mmCIF file of C-alpha atoms and ligand atoms in Angstrom:
data_model
loop_
_atom_site.group_PDB
_atom_site.id
_atom_site.type_symbol
_atom_site.label_atom_id
_atom_site.label_comp_id
_atom_site.label_asym_id
_atom_site.label_seq_id
_atom_site.Cartn_x
_atom_site.Cartn_y
_atom_site.Cartn_z
ATOM 1 C CA MET A 3 -4.080 22.626 -14.434
ATOM 2 C CA ILE A 4 -6.645 20.788 -13.125
ATOM 3 C CA PRO A 5 -4.124 17.996 -11.348
ATOM 4 C CA SER A 6 -6.021 14.153 -12.013
ATOM 5 C CA ASP A 7 -7.766 12.502 -9.119
ATOM 6 C CA GLY A 8 -5.960 10.164 -8.467
ATOM 7 C CA GLU A 9 -7.751 9.349 -5.071
ATOM 8 C CA ARG A 10 -9.705 7.109 -7.168
ATOM 9 C CA LEU A 11 -7.399 4.961 -8.006
ATOM 10 C CA PHE A 12 -8.158 3.225 -4.456
ATOM 11 C CA GLN A 13 -11.346 2.285 -3.717
ATOM 12 C CA ARG A 14 -11.893 1.702 0.300
ATOM 13 C CA GLN A 15 -13.100 -2.060 1.262
ATOM 14 C CA PRO A 16 -16.750 -1.401 2.161
ATOM 15 C CA THR A 17 -16.665 -4.083 5.138
ATOM 16 C CA ASN A 18 -13.756 -1.380 6.593
ATOM 17 C CA PRO A 19 -11.856 -1.871 8.838
ATOM 18 C CA ILE A 20 -11.387 -5.637 8.627
ATOM 19 C CA ILE A 21 -8.741 -5.957 11.900
ATOM 20 C CA ARG A 22 -9.763 -4.801 15.063
ATOM 21 C CA ALA A 23 -8.042 -4.794 18.596
ATOM 22 C CA ALA A 24 -10.780 -7.056 19.792
ATOM 23 C CA ASP A 25 -10.242 -9.345 17.195
ATOM 24 C CA LEU A 26 -7.173 -10.672 18.700
ATOM 25 C CA PRO A 27 -7.156 -13.524 20.957
ATOM 26 C CA TYR A 28 -5.050 -11.791 23.798
ATOM 27 C CA PRO A 29 -6.241 -8.746 25.153
ATOM 28 C CA ALA A 30 -4.697 -5.385 23.071
ATOM 29 C CA ASN A 31 -5.097 -1.769 22.594
ATOM 30 C CA ALA A 32 -4.549 -1.764 18.742
ATOM 31 C CA ALA A 33 -3.873 -3.540 15.610
ATOM 32 C CA PHE A 34 -2.636 -1.799 13.383
ATOM 33 C CA ASN A 35 0.115 -1.095 9.595
ATOM 34 C CA PRO A 36 0.949 -4.352 9.143
ATOM 35 C CA GLY A 37 3.060 -5.496 6.575
ATOM 36 C CA ALA A 38 1.150 -7.785 4.440
ATOM 37 C CA ALA A 39 2.777 -11.187 2.263
ATOM 38 C CA ARG A 40 1.138 -13.885 -0.230
ATOM 39 C CA VAL A 41 1.977 -17.114 0.856
ATOM 40 C CA ASP A 42 0.823 -20.715 0.359
ATOM 41 C CA GLY A 43 -2.188 -19.303 -0.751
ATOM 42 C CA GLU A 44 -2.967 -17.582 1.684
ATOM 43 C CA THR A 45 -2.749 -13.455 2.612
ATOM 44 C CA VAL A 46 -0.360 -13.264 5.870
ATOM 45 C CA LEU A 47 -0.868 -9.783 7.715
ATOM 46 C CA LEU A 48 1.967 -8.847 10.130
ATOM 47 C CA LEU A 49 -0.164 -6.776 12.063
ATOM 48 C CA ARG A 50 1.964 -3.819 14.519
ATOM 49 C CA VAL A 51 -0.197 -5.191 18.057
ATOM 50 C CA GLU A 52 0.031 -2.473 20.934
ATOM 51 C CA ASP A 53 -0.497 -4.350 24.266
ATOM 52 C CA LEU A 54 -2.034 -2.787 27.013
ATOM 53 C CA ARG A 55 1.892 -1.241 28.128
ATOM 54 C CA GLY A 56 1.575 0.785 25.135
ATOM 55 C CA ILE A 57 4.647 -2.077 23.856
ATOM 56 C CA SER A 58 4.369 -2.959 19.695
ATOM 57 C CA LEU A 59 4.386 -6.103 18.769
ATOM 58 C CA LEU A 60 4.678 -8.436 15.927
ATOM 59 C CA GLN A 61 1.237 -10.359 15.294
ATOM 60 C CA VAL A 62 0.383 -13.424 12.227
ATOM 61 C CA ALA A 63 -2.539 -13.313 11.033
ATOM 62 C CA ARG A 64 -3.670 -15.068 7.963
ATOM 63 C CA SER A 65 -7.109 -15.232 5.519
ATOM 64 C CA ARG A 66 -7.683 -17.136 1.798
ATOM 65 C CA ASP A 67 -8.983 -14.710 0.834
ATOM 66 C CA GLY A 68 -7.473 -11.241 2.004
ATOM 67 C CA VAL A 69 -10.492 -9.850 3.198
ATOM 68 C CA THR A 70 -12.686 -11.905 5.257
ATOM 69 C CA ASP A 71 -11.754 -14.517 8.587
ATOM 70 C CA TRP A 72 -8.425 -14.176 9.725
ATOM 71 C CA ARG A 73 -6.854 -16.854 12.579
ATOM 72 C CA PHE A 74 -4.702 -15.370 14.404
ATOM 73 C CA ASP A 75 -1.309 -17.104 15.516
ATOM 74 C CA GLU A 76 -1.666 -18.120 20.129
ATOM 75 C CA GLN A 77 2.238 -15.553 20.293
ATOM 76 C CA PRO A 78 2.750 -13.157 18.417
ATOM 77 C CA LEU A 79 5.629 -13.870 16.023
ATOM 78 C CA LEU A 80 8.040 -10.733 17.136
ATOM 79 C CA GLN A 81 8.218 -8.974 20.938
ATOM 80 C CA PRO A 82 10.614 -7.765 23.201
ATOM 81 C CA LEU A 83 13.870 -9.717 23.679
ATOM 82 C CA THR A 84 15.948 -8.709 26.989
ATOM 83 C CA GLU A 85 18.596 -10.037 24.719
ATOM 84 C CA HIS A 86 17.902 -7.642 22.497
ATOM 85 C CA PRO A 87 18.074 -4.188 24.252
ATOM 86 C CA GLU A 88 17.256 -2.119 20.813
ATOM 87 C CA GLU A 89 13.955 -3.964 21.407
ATOM 88 C CA ILE A 90 13.138 -3.097 24.717
ATOM 89 C CA TRP A 91 10.155 -0.229 24.088
ATOM 90 C CA GLY A 92 8.530 -2.498 20.691
ATOM 91 C CA CYS A 93 8.782 -3.638 17.490
ATOM 92 C CA GLU A 94 7.258 -1.509 15.103
ATOM 93 C CA ASP A 95 6.048 -1.261 11.236
ATOM 94 C CA PRO A 96 7.094 -4.146 9.430
ATOM 95 C CA ARG A 97 7.834 -4.391 5.152
ATOM 96 C CA LEU A 98 7.989 -8.372 3.927
ATOM 97 C CA VAL A 99 9.610 -8.984 1.398
ATOM 98 C CA TRP A 100 10.301 -11.959 -0.272
ATOM 99 C CA MET A 101 14.046 -12.760 -1.652
ATOM 100 C CA PRO A 102 14.464 -16.143 -3.613
ATOM 101 C CA GLU A 103 18.340 -15.620 -3.472
ATOM 102 C CA ARG A 104 17.332 -16.833 -0.450
ATOM 103 C CA ASP A 105 14.941 -18.279 -0.675
ATOM 104 C CA GLU A 106 12.763 -16.269 2.621
ATOM 105 C CA TRP A 107 11.171 -13.596 3.716
ATOM 106 C CA SER A 108 13.390 -10.602 4.779
ATOM 107 C CA ILE A 109 11.062 -8.266 7.518
ATOM 108 C CA ALA A 110 12.465 -5.173 8.241
ATOM 109 C CA TYR A 111 10.730 -3.766 11.231
ATOM 110 C CA THR A 112 11.367 -0.161 13.730
ATOM 111 C CA ALA A 113 12.913 -1.353 16.949
ATOM 112 C CA TYR A 114 11.769 1.203 19.734
ATOM 113 C CA SER A 115 15.063 1.480 21.784
ATOM 114 C CA ASN A 116 16.039 3.923 24.207
ATOM 115 C CA ARG A 117 17.869 5.233 22.111
ATOM 116 C CA GLY A 118 15.131 6.265 19.699
ATOM 117 C CA PRO A 119 14.039 3.869 16.771
ATOM 118 C CA LEU A 120 16.269 1.934 14.509
ATOM 119 C CA VAL A 121 15.923 -0.037 11.929
ATOM 120 C CA SER A 122 16.643 -4.175 12.791
ATOM 121 C CA LEU A 123 16.533 -7.064 10.189
ATOM 122 C CA ALA A 124 14.539 -10.647 10.434
ATOM 123 C CA MET A 125 13.860 -13.660 8.580
ATOM 124 C CA THR A 126 11.552 -15.824 7.997
ATOM 125 C CA ARG A 127 10.286 -18.500 5.647
ATOM 126 C CA ASP A 128 6.699 -18.885 6.795
ATOM 127 C CA PHE A 129 6.211 -16.760 9.396
ATOM 128 C CA ARG A 130 5.633 -19.446 12.228
ATOM 129 C CA GLU A 131 9.541 -19.797 12.835
ATOM 130 C CA VAL A 132 12.200 -15.986 12.827
ATOM 131 C CA ARG A 133 15.536 -15.800 12.331
ATOM 132 C CA ARG A 134 16.806 -12.345 13.692
ATOM 133 C CA PHE A 135 19.340 -10.206 11.827
ATOM 134 C CA GLY A 136 19.179 -7.151 14.432
ATOM 135 C CA PRO A 137 19.992 -3.602 13.882
ATOM 136 C CA VAL A 138 21.519 -2.489 10.527
ATOM 137 C CA MET A 139 20.594 1.055 10.539
ATOM 138 C CA PRO A 140 21.376 3.565 14.167
ATOM 139 C CA PRO A 141 18.639 5.969 15.880
ATOM 140 C CA GLU A 142 17.048 7.469 15.246
ATOM 141 C CA ASP A 143 15.767 5.458 11.393
ATOM 142 C CA LYS A 144 12.652 3.697 10.330
ATOM 143 C CA ASP A 145 10.324 3.267 7.549
ATOM 144 C CA ALA A 146 13.124 0.928 6.431
ATOM 145 C CA SER A 147 12.628 -1.668 3.499
ATOM 146 C CA LEU A 148 14.511 -4.724 1.516
ATOM 147 C CA PHE A 149 14.322 -4.951 -2.320
ATOM 148 C CA PRO A 150 13.538 -8.553 -2.852
ATOM 149 C CA HIS A 151 16.814 -8.805 -5.066
ATOM 150 C CA ARG A 152 20.652 -7.834 -5.553
ATOM 151 C CA ILE A 153 20.672 -4.322 -8.067
ATOM 152 C CA ASP A 154 23.876 -4.645 -9.541
ATOM 153 C CA GLY A 155 24.798 -7.377 -7.324
ATOM 154 C CA ARG A 156 24.556 -5.228 -3.904
ATOM 155 C CA TRP A 157 21.850 -5.228 -1.373
ATOM 156 C CA ALA A 158 19.660 -1.848 -1.120
ATOM 157 C CA MET A 159 17.737 -0.058 1.373
ATOM 158 C CA ILE A 160 15.546 2.436 1.680
ATOM 159 C CA HIS A 161 14.927 4.167 5.012
ATOM 160 C CA ARG A 162 14.481 7.252 6.436
ATOM 161 C CA PRO A 163 16.654 9.120 9.099
ATOM 162 C CA SER A 164 15.347 11.865 10.869
ATOM 163 C CA PRO A 165 18.108 14.086 10.964
ATOM 164 C CA LEU A 166 18.463 16.748 13.733
ATOM 165 C CA ARG A 167 18.916 19.755 11.125
ATOM 166 C CA GLY A 168 15.925 20.206 8.619
ATOM 167 C CA GLY A 169 13.159 17.648 7.226
ATOM 168 C CA ALA A 170 13.071 13.963 7.552
ATOM 169 C CA HIS A 171 14.066 12.776 4.040
ATOM 170 C CA MET A 172 14.134 8.935 2.193
ATOM 171 C CA TRP A 173 17.244 7.736 1.217
ATOM 172 C CA ILE A 174 19.050 4.232 0.211
ATOM 173 C CA SER A 175 21.837 2.435 0.980
ATOM 174 C CA TYR A 176 23.211 -0.322 -1.117
ATOM 175 C CA SER A 177 25.024 -3.855 1.465
ATOM 176 C CA PRO A 178 27.591 -6.930 -0.350
ATOM 177 C CA ASP A 179 26.116 -9.017 2.887
ATOM 178 C CA LEU A 180 22.794 -7.145 4.410
ATOM 179 C CA ARG A 181 24.492 -6.510 7.493
ATOM 180 C CA HIS A 182 27.106 -3.466 6.567
ATOM 181 C CA TRP A 183 25.658 -0.780 5.211
ATOM 182 C CA GLY A 184 26.946 2.925 2.603
ATOM 183 C CA ASP A 185 26.442 4.758 -0.234
ATOM 184 C CA HIS A 186 23.773 5.723 2.087
ATOM 185 C CA THR A 187 22.591 8.002 -0.829
ATOM 186 C CA LEU A 188 19.315 10.585 -0.352
ATOM 187 C CA LEU A 189 17.146 9.507 -2.329
ATOM 188 C CA ILE A 190 13.689 11.469 -2.125
ATOM 189 C CA GLU A 191 12.973 14.630 -0.112
ATOM 190 C CA ALA A 192 9.989 15.691 2.067
ATOM 191 C CA ARG A 193 8.835 18.641 0.081
ATOM 192 C CA GLU A 194 8.713 22.428 2.551
ATOM 193 C CA GLY A 195 5.583 24.692 2.689
ATOM 194 C CA ALA A 196 2.310 23.836 2.502
ATOM 195 C CA TRP A 197 2.845 20.332 0.301
ATOM 196 C CA TRP A 198 1.045 17.223 1.493
ATOM 197 C CA ASP A 199 4.341 15.762 2.127
ATOM 198 C CA ALA A 200 6.232 18.175 3.548
ATOM 199 C CA ASP A 201 9.032 17.870 6.304
ATOM 200 C CA LYS A 202 8.395 14.523 7.171
ATOM 201 C CA ILE A 203 7.832 11.622 4.307
ATOM 202 C CA GLY A 204 8.858 8.013 4.766
ATOM 203 C CA LEU A 205 8.559 4.486 2.508
ATOM 204 C CA GLY A 206 5.442 3.211 2.231
ATOM 205 C CA PRO A 207 5.128 -0.221 1.415
ATOM 206 C CA PRO A 208 8.125 -2.116 0.042
ATOM 207 C CA PRO A 209 9.173 -0.856 -3.373
ATOM 208 C CA LEU A 210 7.522 -2.676 -6.312
ATOM 209 C CA ALA A 211 9.346 -3.871 -9.652
ATOM 210 C CA THR A 212 7.198 -2.851 -12.757
ATOM 211 C CA PRO A 213 7.488 -2.418 -15.854
ATOM 212 C CA ASP A 214 7.681 1.131 -15.387
ATOM 213 C CA GLY A 215 10.636 1.328 -12.596
ATOM 214 C CA TRP A 216 9.755 0.456 -9.004
ATOM 215 C CA LEU A 217 6.419 1.792 -7.522
ATOM 216 C CA VAL A 218 7.485 2.977 -4.749
ATOM 217 C CA MET A 219 4.103 4.705 -1.973
ATOM 218 C CA TYR A 220 5.613 6.758 0.338
ATOM 219 C CA HIS A 221 3.768 8.616 3.229
ATOM 220 C CA GLY A 222 3.827 12.430 4.186
ATOM 221 C CA ALA A 223 2.967 13.911 7.544
ATOM 222 C CA HIS A 224 1.676 17.649 6.777
ATOM 223 C CA PRO A 225 1.791 18.880 9.884
ATOM 224 C CA THR A 226 -1.333 21.061 11.229
ATOM 225 C CA ALA A 227 -2.287 23.066 14.614
ATOM 226 C CA SER A 228 -4.122 19.806 15.595
ATOM 227 C CA GLY A 229 -1.378 17.233 14.754
ATOM 228 C CA PRO A 230 -0.089 15.871 10.904
ATOM 229 C CA ILE A 231 -2.419 14.760 8.721
ATOM 230 C CA TYR A 232 -1.143 11.156 7.167
ATOM 231 C CA ARG A 233 -1.701 10.820 3.596
ATOM 232 C CA VAL A 234 0.308 8.861 0.997
ATOM 233 C CA GLY A 235 1.507 9.466 -3.135
ATOM 234 C CA PHE A 236 3.794 7.247 -5.320
ATOM 235 C CA ALA A 237 7.034 8.208 -6.724
ATOM 236 C CA LEU A 238 9.063 5.832 -9.449
ATOM 237 C CA LEU A 239 12.155 4.500 -9.713
ATOM 238 C CA ASP A 240 14.978 3.487 -12.291
ATOM 239 C CA LEU A 241 14.734 -0.915 -12.191
ATOM 240 C CA GLU A 242 18.838 -0.584 -12.443
ATOM 241 C CA ARG A 243 20.004 2.781 -10.405
ATOM 242 C CA PRO A 244 17.282 2.902 -8.096
ATOM 243 C CA GLU A 245 18.685 5.722 -6.385
ATOM 244 C CA VAL A 246 17.203 7.722 -10.206
ATOM 245 C CA VAL A 247 13.793 9.030 -8.986
ATOM 246 C CA LEU A 248 11.949 9.015 -12.931
ATOM 247 C CA ARG A 249 8.784 10.161 -11.255
ATOM 248 C CA ARG A 250 6.701 11.455 -8.352
ATOM 249 C CA SER A 251 3.036 12.216 -7.505
ATOM 250 C CA ASP A 252 1.989 16.806 -6.642
ATOM 251 C CA ASN A 253 -1.047 15.545 -5.764
ATOM 252 C CA TRP A 254 -2.194 12.384 -2.910
ATOM 253 C CA VAL A 255 -3.354 9.138 -3.345
ATOM 254 C CA LEU A 256 -5.382 8.224 -0.503
ATOM 255 C CA GLY A 257 -6.152 10.373 2.952
ATOM 256 C CA PRO A 258 -7.949 10.264 5.958
ATOM 257 C CA GLN A 259 -11.426 10.529 4.717
ATOM 258 C CA ALA A 260 -13.549 7.950 6.641
ATOM 259 C CA ASP A 261 -14.668 7.661 10.648
ATOM 260 C CA TYR A 262 -12.166 4.681 11.073
ATOM 261 C CA GLU A 263 -9.204 7.064 9.331
ATOM 262 C CA ARG A 264 -9.854 10.281 11.172
ATOM 263 C CA VAL A 265 -10.607 9.182 14.343
ATOM 264 C CA GLY A 266 -8.476 6.914 16.434
ATOM 265 C CA ASP A 267 -5.682 6.689 19.167
ATOM 266 C CA VAL A 268 -3.764 8.997 16.417
ATOM 267 C CA ASN A 269 -6.322 10.825 14.541
ATOM 268 C CA LYS A 270 -6.334 11.866 10.701
ATOM 269 C CA VAL A 271 -3.421 8.912 9.472
ATOM 270 C CA VAL A 272 -3.862 6.758 6.967
ATOM 271 C CA PHE A 273 -0.710 4.234 7.397
ATOM 272 C CA PRO A 274 0.469 1.439 4.316
ATOM 273 C CA ASN A 275 3.171 -0.553 4.747
ATOM 274 C CA GLY A 276 2.553 -3.540 3.017
ATOM 275 C CA TRP A 277 0.404 -4.733 -0.375
ATOM 276 C CA VAL A 278 -0.186 -7.569 -2.050
ATOM 277 C CA MET A 279 -0.048 -7.963 -6.038
ATOM 278 C CA ASP A 280 -2.103 -10.260 -8.002
ATOM 279 C CA ASP A 281 -1.448 -10.237 -11.578
ATOM 280 C CA ALA A 282 -4.013 -12.538 -12.650
ATOM 281 C CA THR A 283 -6.460 -9.725 -11.370
ATOM 282 C CA ASP A 284 -4.094 -6.652 -11.810
ATOM 283 C CA THR A 285 -5.498 -5.804 -8.080
ATOM 284 C CA LEU A 286 -3.282 -4.558 -6.396
ATOM 285 C CA SER A 287 -4.095 -4.850 -2.403
ATOM 286 C CA LEU A 288 -3.346 -2.503 0.045
ATOM 287 C CA TYR A 289 -3.272 -2.845 3.477
ATOM 288 C CA TYR A 290 -2.662 -0.277 6.039
ATOM 289 C CA GLY A 291 -2.922 1.247 9.681
ATOM 290 C CA ALA A 292 -6.196 3.839 10.165
ATOM 291 C CA GLY A 293 -5.961 6.031 13.164
ATOM 292 C CA ASP A 294 -3.023 3.937 14.899
ATOM 293 C CA SER A 295 -6.188 2.292 15.562
ATOM 294 C CA VAL A 296 -7.141 -0.629 13.550
ATOM 295 C CA VAL A 297 -6.303 -1.733 10.255
ATOM 296 C CA ALA A 298 -8.103 -1.480 6.439
ATOM 297 C CA LEU A 299 -8.010 -2.715 3.207
ATOM 298 C CA ALA A 300 -7.995 -0.161 0.113
ATOM 299 C CA THR A 301 -8.193 -2.077 -3.671
ATOM 300 C CA ALA A 302 -6.755 -0.535 -7.025
ATOM 301 C CA ARG A 303 -6.059 -1.741 -10.359
ATOM 302 C CA LEU A 304 -2.072 -1.587 -10.558
ATOM 303 C CA SER A 305 -2.724 -0.102 -14.834
ATOM 304 C CA GLU A 306 -4.875 2.203 -13.818
ATOM 305 C CA VAL A 307 -1.817 3.032 -10.944
ATOM 306 C CA LEU A 308 1.121 3.083 -13.408
ATOM 307 C CA ASP A 309 -1.507 5.535 -15.916
ATOM 308 C CA HIS A 310 -1.632 7.678 -13.255
ATOM 309 C CA VAL A 311 2.291 7.894 -12.485
ATOM 310 C CA ARG A 312 2.953 8.056 -16.218
ATOM 311 C CA HIS A 313 1.217 11.562 -15.440
ATOM 312 C CA THR A 314 2.951 12.823 -12.652
ATOM 313 C CA PRO A 315 6.361 15.281 -13.251
ATOM 314 C CA ALA A 316 9.408 13.842 -14.680
ATOM 315 C CA LEU A 317 12.273 14.811 -12.184
ATOM 316 C CA GLN A 318 15.794 15.723 -13.404
ATOM 317 C CA HIS A 319 18.260 12.977 -12.874
ATOM 318 C CA ARG A 320 20.234 13.851 -8.930
ATOM 319 C CA ARG A 321 23.613 13.116 -9.329
ATOM 320 C CA ASN A 322 25.120 11.152 -6.035
ATOM 321 C CA SER A 323 27.256 14.206 -5.691
ATOM 322 C CA ASP A 324 24.373 16.515 -4.640
ATOM 323 C CA SER A 325 23.279 14.346 -2.699
ATOM 324 C CA SER A 326 25.749 13.924 -0.331
ATOM 325 C CA GLY A 327 26.292 16.845 1.762
HETATM 326 C C1 BMA B 418 4.732 6.999 12.816
HETATM 327 C C2 BMA B 418 5.057 6.342 12.887
HETATM 328 C C3 BMA B 418 3.775 5.053 12.834
HETATM 329 C C4 BMA B 418 2.432 5.748 12.637
HETATM 330 C C5 BMA B 418 2.343 7.664 12.550
HETATM 331 C C6 BMA B 418 1.291 8.161 12.831
HETATM 332 O O1 BMA B 418 5.856 8.382 13.262
HETATM 333 O O2 BMA B 418 5.479 5.634 14.448
HETATM 334 O O3 BMA B 418 3.657 4.394 13.567
HETATM 335 O O4 BMA B 418 1.873 5.379 12.584
HETATM 336 O O5 BMA B 418 3.738 7.779 12.620
HETATM 337 O O6 BMA B 418 0.882 8.358 14.117
#
């Protein structure tokens, strides 16, 4: 079988990279891996900014069209605080989810503690003031996002613990109150061997509700002699039981091809953790870090993405008991 060409789904913005460190109102080494949201008619990106110490902060950028004329708040929204020792080495890679029941945005981000990366939550209404929830998963764990609403009465979160043995896989966990998490269930496993998503995978942007199921984009870090290549592909989760994976693409849909993706502080990295869906134009805008240095944008038609995903292999439903070991 000739695999369908998923790499044509996304069109890169011709003016990429759309944001660089030099655009910021203060000196910094890199601006990358943004979370994305649409707030009051504007696109808000919560950028990971690596400062000149090597510590990452989360910085708001706003734009009417989501492409040009970015305005930057003077101060970062989240930066390490002494009363939060779990963030001593920085705040990284946020995923932003609007939660109608709470009437606020959740920010799931990687807090870099001196015992390793862990998952922290914070809440905001407007991306001007923020309230920290603190750590919700111990180290090592990252690449987390909440779902926008409760599922069967409980909140759900995808995350990526790093076990001592075997690969690093995506898990889903549940909570009655966003603080106490349990029913940890293996969701999507990294493949093995030569696959693009062998050994280490992790969630990209937050899960997106579609008529077919939760659309999940995830990254694979394919190991090579010159370091990993970060690419992304799709999976589809059952709407009512998101621990059930309905489909998973064999091929990646976006990988490092452009110069700004192939060369940076870390070469050959595309790392999306934010997207914005415009239903009126069927346009999915994917914001991603390129080369751990700059922010880039690529767009796709959601209807074409779903058509592509419908042609990816359907998976056997796994029983919960298969994944508890
Ligand atoms: C991952 C994360 C990302 C980073 C990527 C590539 O493990 O740390 O923040 O973009 O590696 O270096």
